[in-house]
Amino acid sequence: MGRFSLFASLLLAADGALGAKWIGEVKKVDGTEYQCKCYSDNACWPTNKDWETLNKTVNGQLQLAIPPGAVCHKSLGNSSVSVYDAAKCKDTQANWLNEQWLTDHPIANLWPFSTNNTCLPTDDPSSPCTRGFYGNYVILAKTKDQIKAGVNFARERNLRLIIRNTGHDFMGRSTGFGSLIINTHSFKDVNFVQKYNGPGNWTGSAATVGAGVQGRELYRQAFAQSPKVVIVGGECPTVGWAGGYIQGGGHGPLSGIYGMGADSVLSFDAITAEGKYVTANAKENSDLYWALKGGGPSTFAVVTSITVKTFPEIPTAGTILNINSTHTNDSATFGKAFHIFHNLSNHYSNHGMFVYFEQGPGLGRLHVAPFVGPNMTETQLQGVLKPLYDQLNAAKIPYDAYTRSFPTFFEFYIDMFEDEQPNQNSIVGGRLFSQSDIAQHGDKIADALLFASMPEPTQLGFNVGHIVNPGYGVPKVDNAIHPTWRNASSFVISNVIMSGTESWAVRKDRESFNTNVVGKALRDVSPSGASYVNEGDLNEPNWQQAYWGSNYARLLKIRSKYDPNGVFYTQTTPGTENWSVIDYGTKLCKKASK
Ligand SMILES: Cc1cc2nc3c(=O)[nH]c(=O)nc-3n(C[C@H](O)[C@H](O)[C@H](O)COP(=O)(O)OP(=O)(O)OC[C@H]3O[C@@H](n4cnc5c(N)ncnc54)[C@H](O)[C@@H]3O)c2cc1C
Ligand SMILES: *[C@@H]1O[C@H](CO)[C@@H](O)[C@H](O)[C@H]1NC(C)=O
Ligand SMILES: *[C@@H]1O[C@H](CO)[C@@H](O)[C@H](O)[C@H]1NC(C)=O
Ligand SMILES: *[C@@H]1O[C@H](CO)[C@@H](O)[C@H](O)[C@H]1NC(C)=O
Ligand SMILES: *[C@@H]1O[C@H](CO)[C@@H](O)[C@H](O)[C@H]1NC(C)=O
Ligand SMILES: *[C@@H]1O[C@H](CO)[C@@H](O)[C@H](O)[C@H]1NC(C)=O
Ligand SMILES: *[C@@H]1O[C@H](CO)[C@@H](O)[C@H](O)[C@H]1NC(C)=O
Ligand SMILES: *[C@@H]1O[C@H](CO)[C@@H](O)[C@H](O)[C@H]1NC(C)=O
Ligand SMILES: *[C@@H]1O[C@H](CO)[C@@H](O)[C@H](O)[C@H]1NC(C)=O
Ligand SMILES: *[C@@H]1O[C@H](CO)[C@@H](O)[C@H](O)[C@H]1NC(C)=O
Ligand SMILES: *[C@@H]1O[C@H](CO)[C@@H](O)[C@H](O)[C@H]1NC(C)=O
């Protein structure tokens, strides 16, 4: 740790924003001076008595944060906390790939790379277990007042604060070393109305959705209404809806006809960094309303519920297509097939479709599951896909495809979407290809994606693609989402596969590879493209422009109005320019202003 030097632990606050008692360490990294949040090895860390007081304020909902694998270990770090429980360890091992089980856990992160993998559910109880990049305490909030108490405590005591909803985030933004975590998973209320009469011009049906509600349970409740309705949500059953998803923008199977998830939002209820309850909509706090719709998660406020437009159910058709080793083992044939498939992105998306695909050598080559045809019959969908089949047939490429139609979107969704497998280790990146990029550089884009899935013979990757144009059905909306989403054609997440046990140096090397080799290849072929803050690279160059384009300047102003002192933090969100997690991924610190 030679690069870092600690030269004072109690200094006066430079900006006067914090009480002098709660000043963290001052650290110097490569000549830059940082002032840190308070951590457990600092004098400003709350005493046991302080934690007890907080626990009383939150009605006993404060717990020590225990990593999910800890029940398989004799001890957690150096602490005397007894964590081993043979039965719970078996249960954890059995549920390690169960998304719902993991999202129900108080702090688990589903993509363990960001937790540092220091406490896995091993068969050897004497092996070490430490918190790694998990937090220290968690409030399992049951009421808004408990969330507010947590925000106030973190702000007053200068602690790293983490809002954790499902722990689903690919980018690890719901975990943070040494933090106080607020878990919002219990906020499950949903209330449907047939006629919205709040601010704005919408008089159709709507729903108010609690912060902890997850994708499939929301779709299920919408389907149970009379008449049945749909809501724009993600493809994954367990992703939170009113947490990170909406605040990042949110794409999904119905985005081709109804736009991004955030485009449908009518109103937010939230708690600010100052611990104030606010409503944000067209009439009240309209700047916050605008920013919460796509401006970045954990940036402007803690959202407690969202009121959103609902739409009538529609018939939906879907197609599943495979091209894999049952069909060909020839890379050139497969490459040709992928070019044909992906080059038609503008065609699919300009029929209001959403196309979910997985591609890579380890993923059976190309698995499209599914093509979504909203408001289409089987015949209509097959008509739209005819150019694809014609081109594959003309090139003599073998494939399997089948199409089915359903009376409703929900029945289609349950039948044709598959669950993902959590607890895989990879470094994530991604790129949004615009309509004009696909039209002008479609072949180069396909080549870059093939490269991203196998950038080196020994370095495998995989891509998860979402072909959709949210601007097709909803061409103009005033919110924080990158304007390029209105001309989108294909958004692809790239993954550099890791084992999760690499040294820090190897991690840094692979992160750089992800950004400067894989990411660069994708950026180079998409001059009018963008990136997606919820499924992107934490080291994205020029991230302000890449994630928000012309909306960034306004977001920065709104951030400095609602959270000037950095109560909230996740990497690459508006206003975090002077903040860094230093000391090998541990301490969150701010560049000292001179
Ligand atoms: C398997 C998988 C599938 C996905 N599918 C889609 C998809 O179809 N479409 C899409 O757009 N995205 C998708 N995503 C990305 C998803 O939108 C983000 O991971 C999102 O951040 C998840 O939000 P969460 O609240 O469920 O997760 P969490 O990991 O709990 O939180 C993510 C971020 O949101 C913040 N946050 C959570 N709740 C609140 C709150 N109430 N107030 C303020 N900040 C909050 C957290 O602090 C954190 O920064 C997918 C991700 C995965 C892993
Ligand atoms: C908070 O109080 C509850 C109820 O008394 C208790 O079960 C829990 O262990 C306490 N949390 C901490 C961190 O001590
Ligand atoms: C555990 O204790 C040892 C010796 O006191 C110390 O060096 C080490 O940093 C501690 N580790 C943690 C994770 O607290
Ligand atoms: C993170 O993992 C690395 C590599 O195993 C290890 O050297 C480091 O101590 C870990 N840090 C924490 C805080 O767990
Ligand atoms: C409502 O509609 C009017 C007239 O079309 C428009 O000027 C106004 O901006 C709209 N308000 C909102 C909140 O969309
Ligand atoms: C591809 O290779 C696998 C493994 O050798 C084999 O089982 C499969 O039949 C091959 N596929 C074709 C189309 O030849
Ligand atoms: C992809 O599209 C471009 C532009 O429309 C076209 O020139 C090219 O031939 C297409 N390639 C394939 C493989 O379809
Ligand atoms: C490969 O394609 C076949 C035929 O469609 C399908 O049954 C199989 O599940 C596919 N394999 C993978 C790994 O996707
Ligand atoms: C669905 O299609 C029908 C018939 O073509 C049309 O009247 C209706 O407006 C469409 N609905 C949507 C939401 O696009
Ligand atoms: C996006 O498309 C709209 C029309 O839908 C067009 O007016 C606009 O110029 C396009 N923007 C870009 C960046 O291509
Ligand atoms: C970062 O710090 C510099 C120097 O103090 C300041 O000029 C700049 O406004 C800060 N940026 C943000 C986004 O806070």
PDB file of N, CA, C and O in Angstrom, residues 21-22 37-54 62 136-137 153-160 178-180:
ATOM      1  N   LYS A  21     -16.405  17.133  14.178  1.00  0.00           N
ATOM      2  CA  LYS A  21     -16.253  15.830  14.828  1.00  0.00           C
ATOM      3  C   LYS A  21     -16.223  14.676  13.838  1.00  0.00           C
ATOM      4  O   LYS A  21     -15.694  13.616  14.145  1.00  0.00           O
ATOM      5  N   TRP A  22     -16.853  14.840  12.700  1.00  0.00           N
ATOM      6  CA  TRP A  22     -17.061  13.674  11.822  1.00  0.00           C
ATOM      7  C   TRP A  22     -16.238  13.750  10.545  1.00  0.00           C
ATOM      8  O   TRP A  22     -16.667  13.403   9.473  1.00  0.00           O
ATOM      9  N   LYS A  37     -14.730   9.590   3.692  1.00  0.00           N
ATOM     10  CA  LYS A  37     -15.849   9.315   4.589  1.00  0.00           C
ATOM     11  C   LYS A  37     -15.280   8.631   5.841  1.00  0.00           C
ATOM     12  O   LYS A  37     -14.129   8.209   5.867  1.00  0.00           O
ATOM     13  N   CYS A  38     -16.105   8.495   6.871  1.00  0.00           N
ATOM     14  CA  CYS A  38     -15.655   7.836   8.108  1.00  0.00           C
ATOM     15  C   CYS A  38     -15.787   6.321   7.995  1.00  0.00           C
ATOM     16  O   CYS A  38     -16.833   5.816   7.563  1.00  0.00           O
ATOM     17  N   TYR A  39     -14.734   5.621   8.376  1.00  0.00           N
ATOM     18  CA  TYR A  39     -14.724   4.152   8.343  1.00  0.00           C
ATOM     19  C   TYR A  39     -14.379   3.598   9.722  1.00  0.00           C
ATOM     20  O   TYR A  39     -13.931   4.340  10.605  1.00  0.00           O
ATOM     21  N   SER A  40     -14.558   2.301   9.871  1.00  0.00           N
ATOM     22  CA  SER A  40     -14.490   1.697  11.211  1.00  0.00           C
ATOM     23  C   SER A  40     -13.108   1.820  11.857  1.00  0.00           C
ATOM     24  O   SER A  40     -12.973   1.654  13.055  1.00  0.00           O
ATOM     25  N   ASP A  41     -12.059   2.116  11.066  1.00  0.00           N
ATOM     26  CA  ASP A  41     -10.738   2.302  11.673  1.00  0.00           C
ATOM     27  C   ASP A  41     -10.443   3.786  11.948  1.00  0.00           C
ATOM     28  O   ASP A  41      -9.306   4.152  12.193  1.00  0.00           O
ATOM     29  N   ASN A  42     -11.465   4.619  11.886  1.00  0.00           N
ATOM     30  CA  ASN A  42     -11.273   6.054  12.155  1.00  0.00           C
ATOM     31  C   ASN A  42     -11.947   6.443  13.471  1.00  0.00           C
ATOM     32  O   ASN A  42     -12.951   5.838  13.869  1.00  0.00           O
ATOM     33  N   ALA A  43     -11.406   7.487  14.072  1.00  0.00           N
ATOM     34  CA  ALA A  43     -11.978   7.987  15.331  1.00  0.00           C
ATOM     35  C   ALA A  43     -13.414   8.480  15.147  1.00  0.00           C
ATOM     36  O   ALA A  43     -14.205   8.463  16.075  1.00  0.00           O
ATOM     37  N   CYS A  44     -13.735   8.910  13.913  1.00  0.00           N
ATOM     38  CA  CYS A  44     -15.082   9.461  13.696  1.00  0.00           C
ATOM     39  C   CYS A  44     -16.143   8.386  13.450  1.00  0.00           C
ATOM     40  O   CYS A  44     -17.312   8.696  13.245  1.00  0.00           O
ATOM     41  N   TRP A  45     -15.759   7.115  13.463  1.00  0.00           N
ATOM     42  CA  TRP A  45     -16.739   6.027  13.270  1.00  0.00           C
ATOM     43  C   TRP A  45     -17.699   6.001  14.466  1.00  0.00           C
ATOM     44  O   TRP A  45     -17.252   6.168  15.614  1.00  0.00           O
ATOM     45  N   PRO A  46     -18.995   5.822  14.251  1.00  0.00           N
ATOM     46  CA  PRO A  46     -19.938   5.817  15.379  1.00  0.00           C
ATOM     47  C   PRO A  46     -19.575   4.760  16.426  1.00  0.00           C
ATOM     48  O   PRO A  46     -19.092   3.680  16.093  1.00  0.00           O
ATOM     49  N   THR A  47     -19.818   5.083  17.677  1.00  0.00           N
ATOM     50  CA  THR A  47     -19.561   4.119  18.751  1.00  0.00           C
ATOM     51  C   THR A  47     -20.700   3.095  18.783  1.00  0.00           C
ATOM     52  O   THR A  47     -21.761   3.297  18.171  1.00  0.00           O
ATOM     53  N   ASN A  48     -20.495   2.010  19.524  1.00  0.00           N
ATOM     54  CA  ASN A  48     -21.557   1.012  19.671  1.00  0.00           C
ATOM     55  C   ASN A  48     -22.837   1.660  20.183  1.00  0.00           C
ATOM     56  O   ASN A  48     -23.947   1.296  19.786  1.00  0.00           O
ATOM     57  N   LYS A  49     -22.647   2.628  21.075  1.00  0.00           N
ATOM     58  CA  LYS A  49     -23.799   3.325  21.651  1.00  0.00           C
ATOM     59  C   LYS A  49     -24.561   4.111  20.570  1.00  0.00           C
ATOM     60  O   LYS A  49     -25.787   4.119  20.536  1.00  0.00           O
ATOM     61  N   ASP A  50     -23.781   4.744  19.661  1.00  0.00           N
ATOM     62  CA  ASP A  50     -24.416   5.485  18.558  1.00  0.00           C
ATOM     63  C   ASP A  50     -25.252   4.541  17.681  1.00  0.00           C
ATOM     64  O   ASP A  50     -26.356   4.867  17.256  1.00  0.00           O
ATOM     65  N   TRP A  51     -24.684   3.358  17.417  1.00  0.00           N
ATOM     66  CA  TRP A  51     -25.418   2.382  16.598  1.00  0.00           C
ATOM     67  C   TRP A  51     -26.671   1.916  17.328  1.00  0.00           C
ATOM     68  O   TRP A  51     -27.725   1.726  16.714  1.00  0.00           O
ATOM     69  N   GLU A  52     -26.542   1.743  18.637  1.00  0.00           N
ATOM     70  CA  GLU A  52     -27.723   1.338  19.425  1.00  0.00           C
ATOM     71  C   GLU A  52     -28.821   2.388  19.344  1.00  0.00           C
ATOM     72  O   GLU A  52     -30.005   2.061  19.237  1.00  0.00           O
ATOM     73  N   THR A  53     -28.390   3.651  19.395  1.00  0.00           N
ATOM     74  CA  THR A  53     -29.374   4.728  19.307  1.00  0.00           C
ATOM     75  C   THR A  53     -30.061   4.718  17.936  1.00  0.00           C
ATOM     76  O   THR A  53     -31.273   4.840  17.832  1.00  0.00           O
ATOM     77  N   LEU A  54     -29.234   4.536  16.891  1.00  0.00           N
ATOM     78  CA  LEU A  54     -29.834   4.439  15.548  1.00  0.00           C
ATOM     79  C   LEU A  54     -30.810   3.264  15.493  1.00  0.00           C
ATOM     80  O   LEU A  54     -31.909   3.369  14.947  1.00  0.00           O
ATOM     81  N   LEU A  62     -32.023  -2.336  12.533  1.00  0.00           N
ATOM     82  CA  LEU A  62     -30.602  -2.291  12.174  1.00  0.00           C
ATOM     83  C   LEU A  62     -29.955  -3.652  12.440  1.00  0.00           C
ATOM     84  O   LEU A  62     -30.166  -4.242  13.499  1.00  0.00           O
ATOM     85  N   ASN A 136     -21.047  -2.563   6.396  1.00  0.00           N
ATOM     86  CA  ASN A 136     -20.919  -3.005   7.790  1.00  0.00           C
ATOM     87  C   ASN A 136     -22.266  -3.174   8.510  1.00  0.00           C
ATOM     88  O   ASN A 136     -22.416  -4.062   9.335  1.00  0.00           O
ATOM     89  N   TYR A 137     -23.194  -2.273   8.221  1.00  0.00           N
ATOM     90  CA  TYR A 137     -24.503  -2.330   8.874  1.00  0.00           C
ATOM     91  C   TYR A 137     -25.581  -2.192   7.812  1.00  0.00           C
ATOM     92  O   TYR A 137     -25.375  -1.550   6.785  1.00  0.00           O
ATOM     93  N   PHE A 153     -28.582   9.688   9.445  1.00  0.00           N
ATOM     94  CA  PHE A 153     -27.432   9.173  10.190  1.00  0.00           C
ATOM     95  C   PHE A 153     -26.181   9.179   9.302  1.00  0.00           C
ATOM     96  O   PHE A 153     -25.114   9.638   9.705  1.00  0.00           O
ATOM     97  N   ALA A 154     -26.329   8.697   8.073  1.00  0.00           N
ATOM     98  CA  ALA A 154     -25.178   8.650   7.163  1.00  0.00           C
ATOM     99  C   ALA A 154     -24.682  10.056   6.849  1.00  0.00           C
ATOM    100  O   ALA A 154     -23.464  10.298   6.790  1.00  0.00           O
ATOM    101  N   ARG A 155     -25.606  10.980   6.635  1.00  0.00           N
ATOM    102  CA  ARG A 155     -25.184  12.346   6.320  1.00  0.00           C
ATOM    103  C   ARG A 155     -24.492  12.997   7.513  1.00  0.00           C
ATOM    104  O   ARG A 155     -23.382  13.523   7.391  1.00  0.00           O
ATOM    105  N   GLU A 156     -25.150  12.912   8.684  1.00  0.00           N
ATOM    106  CA  GLU A 156     -24.592  13.577   9.872  1.00  0.00           C
ATOM    107  C   GLU A 156     -23.257  12.974  10.281  1.00  0.00           C
ATOM    108  O   GLU A 156     -22.358  13.682  10.719  1.00  0.00           O
ATOM    109  N   ARG A 157     -23.114  11.649  10.123  1.00  0.00           N
ATOM    110  CA  ARG A 157     -21.904  10.986  10.599  1.00  0.00           C
ATOM    111  C   ARG A 157     -20.868  10.768   9.504  1.00  0.00           C
ATOM    112  O   ARG A 157     -19.877  10.095   9.717  1.00  0.00           O
ATOM    113  N   ASN A 158     -21.172  11.303   8.301  1.00  0.00           N
ATOM    114  CA  ASN A 158     -20.212  11.236   7.193  1.00  0.00           C
ATOM    115  C   ASN A 158     -19.857   9.789   6.821  1.00  0.00           C
ATOM    116  O   ASN A 158     -18.697   9.441   6.628  1.00  0.00           O
ATOM    117  N   LEU A 159     -20.884   8.940   6.715  1.00  0.00           N
ATOM    118  CA  LEU A 159     -20.656   7.533   6.368  1.00  0.00           C
ATOM    119  C   LEU A 159     -20.963   7.295   4.897  1.00  0.00           C
ATOM    120  O   LEU A 159     -21.779   7.996   4.298  1.00  0.00           O
ATOM    121  N   ARG A 160     -20.345   6.300   4.335  1.00  0.00           N
ATOM    122  CA  ARG A 160     -20.725   5.845   2.986  1.00  0.00           C
ATOM    123  C   ARG A 160     -22.110   5.233   3.089  1.00  0.00           C
ATOM    124  O   ARG A 160     -22.358   4.342   3.919  1.00  0.00           O
ATOM    125  N   GLY A 178     -17.433  -0.868   3.846  1.00  0.00           N
ATOM    126  CA  GLY A 178     -17.541  -0.085   5.074  1.00  0.00           C
ATOM    127  C   GLY A 178     -18.771   0.796   5.195  1.00  0.00           C
ATOM    128  O   GLY A 178     -18.772   1.752   5.963  1.00  0.00           O
ATOM    129  N   SER A 179     -19.828   0.463   4.452  1.00  0.00           N
ATOM    130  CA  SER A 179     -20.967   1.381   4.377  1.00  0.00           C
ATOM    131  C   SER A 179     -22.083   1.050   5.357  1.00  0.00           C
ATOM    132  O   SER A 179     -22.125  -0.032   5.942  1.00  0.00           O
ATOM    133  N   LEU A 180     -22.986   2.015   5.491  1.00  0.00           N
ATOM    134  CA  LEU A 180     -24.311   1.772   6.063  1.00  0.00           C
ATOM    135  C   LEU A 180     -25.245   1.560   4.880  1.00  0.00           C
ATOM    136  O   LEU A 180     -25.324   2.405   3.982  1.00  0.00           O
TER     137      LEU A 180
END
